[in-house]
Tab-separated table of C-alpha atoms in Angstrom:
chain	number	residue	atom	x	y	z
B	242	MET	CA	0.000	0.000	0.000
B	243	THR	CA	1.278	3.481	-0.885
B	244	TYR	CA	0.801	6.467	1.342
B	245	VAL	CA	0.543	9.866	-0.274
B	246	LYS	CA	1.530	12.805	1.859
B	247	PHE	CA	0.266	16.290	1.014
B	248	ASN	CA	2.348	19.230	2.078
B	249	GLN	CA	0.369	22.321	2.950
B	250	HIS	CA	1.729	25.559	1.538
B	251	PRO	CA	3.430	27.541	4.365
B	252	ALA	CA	1.533	30.736	3.467
B	253	ALA	CA	-1.839	29.008	3.833
B	254	LYS	CA	-0.825	27.620	7.198
B	255	ALA	CA	0.447	31.028	8.349
B	256	PHE	CA	-2.780	32.754	7.277
B	257	GLY	CA	-4.908	30.066	8.924
B	258	GLY	CA	-2.836	30.396	12.079
B	259	LEU	CA	-3.265	34.171	12.017
B	260	VAL	CA	-7.045	33.926	11.684
B	261	GLU	CA	-7.138	31.311	14.427
B	262	ASP	CA	-5.051	33.550	16.687
B	263	ILE	CA	-7.364	36.505	16.105
B	264	PHE	CA	-10.662	34.742	16.723
B	265	ASN	CA	-9.737	31.887	19.019
B	266	ASN	CA	-7.044	33.553	21.057
B	267	SER	CA	-8.098	34.179	24.616
B	268	GLY	CA	-6.797	37.772	24.424
B	269	PHE	CA	-9.353	38.726	21.776
B	270	LYS	CA	-12.189	37.029	23.647
B	271	GLN	CA	-11.020	38.539	26.924
B	272	ALA	CA	-10.967	42.061	25.427
B	273	LEU	CA	-14.532	41.666	24.183
B	274	LYS	CA	-15.673	40.120	27.443
B	275	ASP	CA	-14.081	42.775	29.629
B	276	ASP	CA	-15.157	45.767	27.599
B	277	PHE	CA	-18.379	45.258	25.733
B	278	LEU	CA	-20.063	42.009	26.638
B	279	THR	CA	-20.502	42.740	30.317
B	280	ASN	CA	-22.631	45.243	32.169
B	281	ASP	CA	-19.525	46.295	34.065
B	282	PHE	CA	-18.224	48.254	31.048
B	283	PHE	CA	-21.193	50.608	31.157
B	284	GLY	CA	-21.294	50.580	34.967
B	285	ALA	CA	-17.659	51.610	35.249
B	286	HIS	CA	-17.996	54.345	32.632
B	287	PRO	CA	-21.143	56.373	33.244
B	288	PRO	CA	-22.491	58.141	30.150
B	289	VAL	CA	-21.769	61.844	29.885
B	290	ASN	CA	-23.177	64.893	28.065
B	291	ILE	CA	-21.020	67.998	27.598
B	292	TYR	CA	-22.395	71.374	26.570
B	293	GLU	CA	-20.531	74.589	25.759
B	294	ALA	CA	-22.009	78.058	26.089
B	295	LYS	CA	-20.350	81.453	25.809
B	296	ASP	CA	-20.060	81.751	29.603
B	297	GLY	CA	-18.902	78.177	30.389
B	298	TYR	CA	-19.274	74.442	30.045
B	299	THR	CA	-21.811	72.040	31.533
B	300	ILE	CA	-21.052	68.371	32.153
B	301	GLU	CA	-23.833	65.921	32.989
B	302	LEU	CA	-23.106	62.376	34.178
B	303	LEU	CA	-25.767	59.712	34.469
B	304	VAL	CA	-25.019	58.098	37.846
B	305	PRO	CA	-28.260	56.813	39.406
B	306	GLY	CA	-28.078	54.884	42.646
B	307	TRP	CA	-25.221	56.859	44.159
B	308	ALA	CA	-25.463	59.107	47.182
B	309	LYS	CA	-23.963	62.561	46.730
B	310	GLU	CA	-21.642	61.859	49.689
B	311	GLU	CA	-20.067	58.964	47.738
B	312	ILE	CA	-19.133	61.134	44.741
B	313	LYS	CA	-15.731	62.828	44.730
B	314	ILE	CA	-14.734	65.620	42.325
B	315	ASN	CA	-11.096	66.656	42.018
B	316	VAL	CA	-9.275	69.196	39.824
B	317	GLU	CA	-5.542	68.718	39.482
B	318	ASN	CA	-3.053	69.536	36.698
B	319	LYS	CA	-5.740	70.678	34.232
B	320	ALA	CA	-7.686	67.430	34.740
B	321	LEU	CA	-11.167	67.152	36.220
B	322	THR	CA	-11.715	63.736	37.800
B	323	ILE	CA	-15.108	62.493	38.945
B	324	SER	CA	-15.136	59.245	40.905
B	325	ALA	CA	-17.188	57.270	43.388
B	326	GLU	CA	-16.643	54.131	45.380
B	327	LYS	CA	-19.140	52.086	47.320
B	328	ALA	CA	-18.523	49.177	49.652
B	329	GLU	CA	-20.701	46.193	48.890
B	330	LYS	CA	-23.386	45.690	51.498
B	331	THR	CA	-23.410	42.267	53.059
B	332	ALA	CA	-25.686	40.782	55.667
B	333	GLU	CA	-24.007	40.342	59.023
B	334	ASN	CA	-25.395	36.854	59.397
B	335	LYS	CA	-25.445	34.922	56.130
B	336	ASP	CA	-28.124	32.538	57.437
B	337	GLU	CA	-30.593	35.410	57.837
B	338	ALA	CA	-29.976	36.830	54.360
B	339	PRO	CA	-32.819	36.132	51.929
B	340	LYS	CA	-32.117	33.701	49.115
B	341	GLN	CA	-31.802	35.525	45.825
B	342	THR	CA	-33.537	33.712	42.996
B	343	ARG	CA	-32.840	36.198	40.223
B	344	LYS	CA	-30.323	39.003	39.785
B	345	GLU	CA	-30.657	41.297	36.776
B	346	PHE	CA	-28.762	44.308	38.043
B	347	GLY	CA	-25.565	44.420	39.999
B	348	ILE	CA	-24.232	46.642	42.681
B	349	ARG	CA	-21.915	49.195	41.180
B	350	SER	CA	-18.827	49.363	43.300
B	351	SER	CA	-16.983	52.248	41.652
B	352	PHE	CA	-16.565	54.503	38.644
B	353	LYS	CA	-14.057	57.094	37.507
B	354	ARG	CA	-14.148	59.599	34.645
B	355	SER	CA	-11.504	62.187	33.840
B	356	PHE	CA	-11.712	65.201	31.558
B	357	ASN	CA	-9.023	67.618	30.393
B	358	ILE	CA	-9.913	71.231	31.055
B	359	ASN	CA	-8.329	74.149	29.229
B	360	GLU	CA	-7.047	77.499	30.447
B	361	GLN	CA	-10.432	79.141	29.830
B	362	VAL	CA	-12.064	77.267	32.746
B	363	ASP	CA	-12.036	78.976	36.124
B	364	ALA	CA	-11.337	75.955	38.355
B	365	GLU	CA	-12.038	77.936	41.530
B	366	LYS	CA	-15.678	78.508	40.537
B	367	ILE	CA	-16.706	74.979	39.467
B	368	GLN	CA	-20.094	74.011	40.898
B	369	ALA	CA	-21.698	70.571	41.181
B	370	LYS	CA	-25.275	69.488	41.828
B	371	TYR	CA	-26.667	65.960	42.095
B	372	GLU	CA	-30.372	65.519	41.428
B	373	ASN	CA	-32.492	62.582	40.209
B	374	GLY	CA	-29.454	60.439	39.325
B	375	ILE	CA	-27.767	63.132	37.224
B	376	LEU	CA	-24.590	64.837	38.388
B	377	LYS	CA	-24.408	68.285	36.803
B	378	LEU	CA	-21.167	70.277	36.869
B	379	VAL	CA	-20.946	73.885	35.758
B	380	LEU	CA	-17.474	74.993	34.681
B	381	PRO	CA	-17.506	78.763	34.160
B	382	LYS	CA	-15.055	80.364	31.776
B	383	LYS	CA	-12.625	82.977	33.063
B	384	GLU	CA	-13.600	86.529	32.359
B	385	THR	CA	-11.449	88.046	29.671
B	386	ILE	CA	-10.407	91.560	30.484
B	387	GLN	CA	-9.659	93.533	27.395
B	388	ALA	CA	-6.939	96.128	27.683
B	389	ALA	CA	-8.104	99.703	27.522
B	390	ALA	CA	-7.641	101.430	24.214
B	391	LYS	CA	-4.354	103.271	24.042
B	392	ALA	CA	-3.439	105.926	21.563
B	393	ILE	CA	0.083	105.672	20.182
B	394	VAL	CA	1.747	108.898	19.187
B	395	VAL	CA	3.914	108.836	16.086
B	396	GLU	CA	7.179	110.695	16.593
């Protein structure tokens, strides 16, 4: 009996290996799982709206379920950072805790968003208000003082 051996072209094997690495590699799956396929992606990055007016900027973050005492706002090195952290509540006695039969929403434990602010923003006058799950920050622009008109005499 004669055995016939077929050699696969190296380029076809390399391309097949590349495709396999892209779609079957755990790194690709892990990136999708960590970022987009879990609720944690949207929980860790609350949605934001930013508006600009002639007198300043307004930033709105959608952060329902947080107490205003848990939210921290910090301005440092031209960066505005908004963060919150919450300890997970646990029953003191596990035997007395009710059995959970369904869980469709999780407890958000933290979030952090940072924004670059320019020289126009007056960091000393930033105001924040939390109402109905929306954190609203008002970032006023610095007042521009125009120099008084000066007549120059030609000599």
